[in-house]
XYZ file of C-alpha atoms in Angstrom:
463
model
C 140.580 -0.156 53.431
C 139.096 1.604 56.768
C 135.148 2.259 56.458
C 135.294 5.593 57.710
C 138.069 6.779 55.553
C 136.655 5.220 52.460
C 133.145 6.876 52.758
C 134.610 10.071 53.901
C 136.958 10.306 50.725
C 133.889 9.488 48.555
C 131.884 12.096 50.122
C 134.551 14.724 49.628
C 134.808 13.438 45.933
C 131.475 14.025 45.657
C 131.498 17.470 47.400
C 134.059 18.725 44.677
C 131.962 17.220 41.715
C 128.848 19.077 43.147
C 130.880 22.417 43.378
C 132.299 22.011 39.727
C 129.263 20.468 37.992
C 127.505 24.398 37.449
C 130.873 25.779 36.278
C 131.217 22.796 33.603
C 131.436 24.361 29.907
C 131.750 21.390 27.467
C 129.465 17.947 27.639
C 132.699 15.869 28.311
C 133.422 17.380 31.467
C 130.086 17.275 32.709
C 129.956 13.283 31.907
C 133.468 12.979 33.708
C 131.622 14.889 36.656
C 128.641 12.812 36.618
C 130.965 9.670 36.619
C 132.736 11.020 39.823
C 128.975 11.253 41.424
C 128.389 7.404 40.032
C 131.443 6.307 41.618
C 131.139 7.870 44.774
C 127.538 6.921 45.391
C 128.195 3.280 44.608
C 130.901 3.566 47.257
C 128.550 4.974 49.464
C 125.934 2.491 49.114
C 128.188 -0.228 49.290
C 130.455 1.048 52.207
C 127.509 2.046 54.288
C 125.533 -1.244 54.149
C 128.670 -2.850 55.071
C 129.858 -0.793 57.922
C 126.147 -1.100 59.679
C 126.362 -4.938 59.183
C 130.154 -4.700 60.653
C 128.959 -2.814 63.733
C 125.588 -4.290 64.574
C 125.424 -7.539 62.264
C 121.923 -9.375 62.203
C 120.731 -6.972 64.928
C 121.232 -3.713 62.748
C 117.564 -4.081 60.840
C 116.403 -0.857 62.166
C 119.876 0.938 61.305
C 119.696 -0.215 57.943
C 116.034 0.787 57.705
C 117.139 4.199 58.503
C 120.330 4.679 56.023
C 117.751 3.571 53.019
C 115.066 6.097 54.558
C 117.736 8.803 54.402
C 118.176 7.785 50.659
C 114.438 8.065 50.345
C 114.210 11.328 51.953
C 117.326 12.915 49.885
C 115.761 11.869 46.585
C 112.375 13.331 47.699
C 113.813 16.632 48.699
C 116.788 17.209 46.735
C 114.627 17.728 43.403
C 111.802 20.354 45.339
C 115.326 22.113 45.996
C 116.240 22.003 42.338
C 112.850 23.006 41.310
C 112.950 25.623 43.671
C 116.153 27.210 42.141
C 114.895 26.873 38.475
C 111.397 28.084 39.314
C 112.686 31.579 40.673
C 114.604 32.396 37.503
C 111.553 33.000 35.026
C 112.247 36.697 34.190
C 110.593 39.087 31.586
C 112.311 39.601 28.536
C 113.761 43.257 29.323
C 115.640 41.496 32.093
C 116.859 38.959 29.870
C 118.333 41.420 27.594
C 120.038 43.498 30.286
C 121.087 40.024 31.692
C 122.597 39.394 28.080
C 124.081 42.902 27.915
C 125.656 42.489 31.260
C 127.294 39.216 30.293
C 128.234 40.095 26.720
C 131.938 40.471 27.938
C 131.839 36.870 29.486
C 130.423 35.511 26.593
C 132.789 37.336 24.279
C 135.534 36.208 26.478
C 134.494 32.546 26.388
C 134.317 32.306 22.476
C 137.619 33.718 22.185
C 139.047 31.070 24.482
C 137.082 28.007 23.310
C 139.271 25.490 24.772
C 138.333 26.798 28.352
C 136.692 24.064 30.182
C 134.646 25.917 32.940
C 132.629 29.442 32.910
C 130.636 30.806 35.212
C 126.687 30.147 34.828
C 124.172 32.213 33.712
C 121.969 30.665 36.313
C 123.254 31.743 39.851
C 120.041 30.099 41.583
C 121.099 26.749 40.349
C 124.728 27.206 41.397
C 123.480 28.119 44.793
C 121.419 24.477 44.792
C 124.525 22.646 43.940
C 126.522 24.816 46.670
C 124.146 23.999 49.515
C 124.150 20.450 48.549
C 127.769 20.227 48.192
C 128.239 22.024 51.527
C 126.228 19.750 53.431
C 128.074 16.692 51.796
C 131.167 18.032 52.705
C 130.089 18.433 56.573
C 128.985 14.899 56.592
C 132.250 14.007 55.198
C 134.153 15.655 58.361
C 132.332 13.716 60.422
C 133.601 10.297 58.548
C 136.924 11.574 59.127
C 136.315 12.492 62.724
C 135.486 8.649 63.433
C 139.187 7.726 62.321
C 140.284 8.749 65.368
C 137.887 6.358 67.586
C 140.360 3.513 67.387
C 139.512 1.749 70.482
C 135.735 1.532 69.631
C 136.341 0.720 65.957
C 138.635 -2.095 67.218
C 136.242 -3.606 69.578
C 133.682 -3.579 66.959
C 136.247 -5.390 64.440
C 136.562 -8.273 67.042
C 132.890 -8.447 67.709
C 132.139 -8.593 64.232
C 134.887 -11.373 63.503
C 133.530 -13.434 66.551
C 130.132 -13.554 64.849
C 131.531 -14.324 61.561
C 129.554 -17.195 59.919
C 129.594 -18.718 56.240
C 126.428 -20.401 54.383
C 126.724 -23.664 53.128
C 125.218 -21.995 49.660
C 127.336 -18.600 50.164
C 128.341 -18.316 46.745
C 124.619 -19.537 45.188
C 122.741 -17.308 47.936
C 124.852 -14.237 46.582
C 124.032 -15.136 42.927
C 120.625 -15.313 43.782
C 120.499 -12.202 45.430
C 122.176 -10.196 42.780
C 119.171 -11.176 40.617
C 116.612 -10.436 43.383
C 118.010 -6.795 43.628
C 118.210 -6.523 39.667
C 114.409 -7.008 39.284
C 113.781 -5.018 42.393
C 115.116 -2.131 41.773
C 114.993 -1.924 38.232
C 110.966 -2.014 38.561
C 111.325 0.717 41.018
C 113.343 3.071 39.180
C 111.064 2.149 36.058
C 107.944 2.979 37.338
C 109.293 6.222 39.329
C 110.699 7.071 35.851
C 107.762 6.703 33.672
C 104.784 6.881 36.111
C 104.093 10.707 34.812
C 104.687 9.903 31.124
C 102.484 6.770 31.385
C 99.789 8.916 33.120
C 99.700 11.416 30.703
C 99.695 9.172 27.732
C 98.044 6.077 28.600
C 95.675 7.091 31.338
C 94.987 10.432 29.950
C 95.885 12.435 33.110
C 96.945 16.194 33.152
C 100.300 17.124 33.660
C 99.524 18.596 37.111
C 97.687 15.335 38.213
C 100.478 13.097 36.812
C 103.106 15.053 38.207
C 101.143 14.571 41.899
C 100.783 10.827 41.116
C 104.722 10.751 41.021
C 104.881 12.665 43.685
C 103.022 10.127 45.838
C 104.748 7.556 44.551
C 107.707 8.343 46.022
C 106.232 10.213 49.095
C 104.570 6.991 50.227
C 107.864 5.211 49.338
C 110.015 7.630 51.555
C 107.359 7.593 54.491
C 107.150 3.489 54.861
C 110.657 3.642 54.845
C 110.528 6.047 57.725
C 107.983 3.732 59.259
C 110.285 0.680 58.369
C 112.722 1.743 61.090
C 110.180 1.338 63.804
C 108.644 -2.000 62.394
C 112.195 -3.508 61.512
C 112.454 -3.690 66.066
C 109.336 -6.037 66.116
C 109.422 -7.957 62.677
C 111.830 -10.020 61.211
C 113.595 -9.016 57.916
C 112.178 -12.259 56.257
C 108.397 -11.226 57.412
C 108.980 -7.381 55.975
C 110.429 -8.967 52.817
C 107.321 -11.482 52.534
C 104.824 -8.430 53.545
C 106.523 -6.247 50.337
C 106.309 -9.010 47.663
C 102.760 -9.747 48.428
C 101.933 -5.774 48.470
C 104.166 -5.176 45.006
C 102.128 -8.288 43.517
C 98.768 -7.290 44.242
C 99.738 -3.840 43.550
C 101.164 -4.294 40.366
C 98.507 -6.714 39.067
C 95.678 -3.949 39.988
C 97.548 -1.714 37.727
C 97.633 -4.354 34.769
C 93.961 -5.280 34.859
C 92.668 -1.496 35.467
C 95.563 0.351 33.809
C 93.221 2.678 32.392
C 91.215 3.672 35.618
C 92.415 6.713 37.363
C 91.252 5.769 40.881
C 92.699 2.313 40.371
C 96.044 4.130 39.209
C 96.108 6.495 42.442
C 95.478 3.498 45.220
C 97.773 0.896 43.300
C 100.466 3.597 42.838
C 100.405 4.457 46.632
C 100.334 0.948 47.236
C 103.315 -0.108 45.072
C 105.484 2.798 46.713
C 104.795 1.558 49.898
C 105.373 -2.226 49.045
C 108.912 -1.214 47.398
C 110.333 0.578 50.563
C 111.518 -2.055 52.659
C 112.704 -4.576 50.199
C 116.371 -3.628 49.481
C 117.002 -2.959 53.056
C 115.400 -5.924 54.493
C 116.919 -7.930 51.975
C 120.513 -6.879 53.079
C 119.717 -7.298 56.942
C 117.881 -10.884 56.095
C 120.950 -12.188 54.523
C 123.320 -11.199 57.086
C 121.229 -13.778 59.703
C 122.697 -16.657 57.500
C 126.212 -15.526 56.137
C 128.504 -12.731 57.104
C 128.503 -10.012 54.377
C 132.048 -8.378 53.704
C 132.793 -5.792 51.330
C 133.130 -8.044 48.313
C 129.712 -9.731 48.704
C 127.923 -6.619 49.274
C 129.791 -5.126 46.252
C 128.352 -8.123 44.352
C 124.709 -7.472 45.018
C 124.739 -3.931 44.791
C 126.320 -3.782 41.341
C 123.165 -6.373 40.471
C 121.029 -3.303 41.979
C 122.636 -0.942 39.903
C 122.473 -2.846 36.740
C 119.057 -3.347 37.118
C 118.562 0.510 37.717
C 120.797 1.015 34.535
C 119.451 -1.639 31.989
C 115.762 -2.185 32.717
C 114.392 1.702 32.244
C 116.515 1.988 29.177
C 115.059 -1.102 27.859
C 111.527 -0.273 28.853
C 112.266 3.173 27.551
C 112.851 1.885 23.983
C 109.839 -0.748 23.901
C 107.202 1.715 25.415
C 108.197 3.628 22.784
C 107.702 0.887 19.651
C 104.366 0.032 21.407
C 102.627 3.007 22.814
C 99.517 1.322 22.808
C 100.595 -1.174 25.482
C 101.729 -0.499 29.194
C 104.736 -2.166 28.855
C 105.737 -0.530 32.005
C 103.062 -2.311 34.044
C 103.829 -5.358 32.575
C 107.382 -4.741 33.406
C 106.748 -4.207 37.207
C 104.527 -7.073 37.339
C 106.974 -9.309 35.839
C 109.853 -7.981 38.212
C 106.978 -8.376 41.311
C 106.461 -12.107 40.059
C 110.069 -12.705 39.677
C 111.069 -11.319 43.369
C 108.080 -13.493 44.718
C 109.554 -16.650 43.275
C 113.252 -16.058 44.067
C 112.816 -15.264 47.653
C 111.708 -18.617 48.833
C 114.333 -20.253 46.778
C 116.875 -17.936 48.753
C 115.135 -18.819 52.245
C 115.283 -22.604 50.833
C 118.870 -22.341 50.447
C 119.600 -20.247 53.543
C 117.901 -22.507 55.936
C 118.545 -26.183 54.778
C 121.841 -26.397 56.123
C 120.668 -25.029 59.124
C 117.921 -27.703 59.596
C 120.421 -30.269 58.674
C 122.540 -29.082 61.316
C 119.850 -28.689 63.782
C 118.888 -32.570 63.048
C 122.472 -33.540 63.486
C 122.752 -31.301 66.682
C 119.816 -32.948 68.083
C 121.155 -36.627 67.212
C 124.362 -35.913 68.769
C 122.011 -34.607 71.894
C 120.284 -37.875 71.988
C 123.245 -39.685 71.689
C 124.923 -37.900 74.287
C 121.677 -38.282 76.287
C 121.731 -42.301 75.916
C 125.395 -42.150 76.669
C 124.994 -40.174 80.071
C 121.850 -42.622 80.996
C 123.864 -45.660 80.311
C 126.748 -44.393 82.185
C 124.087 -43.385 85.035
C 122.760 -46.950 84.902
C 126.397 -48.338 85.269
C 127.227 -45.945 87.866
C 123.991 -46.686 89.815
C 124.613 -50.303 89.305
C 128.133 -49.909 90.672
C 126.907 -48.208 93.504
C 124.532 -50.846 94.221
C 126.891 -53.424 94.154
C 129.047 -51.450 96.359
C 126.230 -50.767 98.639
C 125.423 -54.566 98.581
C 128.962 -55.481 99.597
C 128.736 -52.770 102.844
C 125.551 -54.060 103.562
C 126.829 -57.415 103.599
C 129.933 -56.637 105.810
C 127.406 -54.574 108.171
C 125.228 -57.692 108.800
C 128.431 -59.869 109.702
C 129.443 -57.184 111.602
C 125.854 -57.084 113.273
C 126.087 -61.045 113.719
C 129.178 -60.537 115.205
C 128.415 -58.095 117.756
C 124.892 -60.357 118.197
C 126.924 -62.992 119.284
C 129.013 -61.197 122.056
C 126.141 -58.763 123.085
C 124.350 -62.265 123.657
C 127.445 -64.071 125.776
C 127.655 -60.490 127.688
C 123.734 -60.617 128.381
C 123.736 -64.206 129.664
C 126.685 -63.719 131.992
C 124.908 -60.518 133.419
C 122.025 -62.543 134.053
C 123.341 -65.008 135.777
C 125.279 -62.778 137.776
C 122.305 -61.100 138.478
C 120.582 -64.049 139.229
C 123.298 -65.505 141.756
C 123.605 -62.255 143.629
C 120.316 -62.097 145.319
C 120.728 -65.508 146.589
C 124.079 -64.588 148.373
C 122.505 -61.325 149.663
C 119.266 -63.106 150.969
C 121.478 -65.652 152.682
C 123.825 -63.581 154.166
C 120.961 -61.371 155.409
C 119.097 -64.108 156.798
C 122.572 -65.222 159.051
C 122.945 -61.870 160.060
C 119.452 -61.409 161.217
C 119.689 -65.068 162.862
C 122.771 -63.981 165.143
C 121.089 -60.716 165.886
C 118.132 -62.493 167.342
C 120.292 -64.707 169.249
C 122.309 -61.477 170.792
C 119.163 -59.548 171.866
C 118.153 -59.069 175.651
C 115.048 -60.485 175.377
C 116.180 -63.900 174.511
C 119.145 -64.162 176.876
C 116.822 -63.168 179.734
C 118.816 -60.266 180.863
C 117.950 -56.840 181.236
C 118.790 -54.394 178.815
C 121.239 -52.246 181.215
C 123.321 -55.096 182.092
C 123.569 -56.162 178.584
C 124.796 -52.768 177.800
C 127.473 -52.747 180.589
C 128.342 -56.315 179.081
C 129.143 -54.920 175.805
C 130.998 -51.978 177.075
C 133.325 -54.404 179.125
C 133.688 -56.368 176.091
C 134.695 -53.518 174.317
C 137.210 -51.845 176.889
C 138.783 -55.747 176.917
C 139.159 -55.874 173.072
C 140.893 -52.490 173.087
């Protein structure tokens, strides 16, 4: 089903149930309404986690912490609102008598119609408390229905989630171990939160006001650390936060068992235990998404484990604590649950990362093989290039030798021409100079004037 439609319908059903609970007359109808709450909260718990994982994937750790912080904040504020509504109903005996006389007709009609299932509650303040919470949830459901119209963004997110889909080798084993992990974790959380008041008053000897404050300290540190975890999740890995939570819960529960009658240790260890339990569930959901994709069925499986722990462990511990009032059964339970979660998480981590390590080794091996192949191919290529270069150089050598032969012949001929040419020029020059010397006027004994006349007459005769 569509995520937004499913979450909107579940919250709308919760709204109807909240409006009808104050009007319930019979216990059977009240059980039905509370069952509606259980179904809607189960859908919201599962669907909210899956929706965050579908939108942000393994990058949604801060958003997951914010979702579960809202659970803790609502669990902290809603009882205060209900207590405020119940606390304003203390009236005097005269007012109570007057109220009885005012509602006498309604009570008589209710007695007359014994088969009616609903009636107006006597406590109107309680009615207003349920109405306020129901109206708030109704407004939130309208926002979910409004998101149905954003088809494009939803399709893009679906495509992105489909692209980053992955499945671990031990997917089913991881889900089963995570089922047990959340079973012990949520069971211990609800057990201590439910029985810390009774334990503090009966076993540690605290006053009721101090025990109520101790209970508020546990849930207050729980909600505050979930709020701080929104910012821690941006710089810490989910696995690191789970390890820190396991160490804190194990140390604080061990101190509670060792110093169970010490009020100071009870205050300090309770606050540390509440802070340590705050981030385990959202960090666990974000952590498993890093190794295998969590869809609706997978999320429903380990959420059922958490719900079974929430239902079964407090019921069993309540019975055992009643049978053995001198023993701190509650503290033994949270210590055992802390040991169980501290042992289960390394096993989960080993199963989740062992295929990845093998894949990394195979990937490195394949990369080495590729590198060796590429290097051998490169060597072959270089050898081929060297052979080609050698052949080219040989051809160039032959050409150079041939060119050298032709150049040598041309140089020899040129040198011979150069050597013979100056000799001919010298002989011709000496012959011409001799003739000039013989024909000169000094050698013939004639005057220069007569010589010029003779040359001119010879020139005219020649013409």
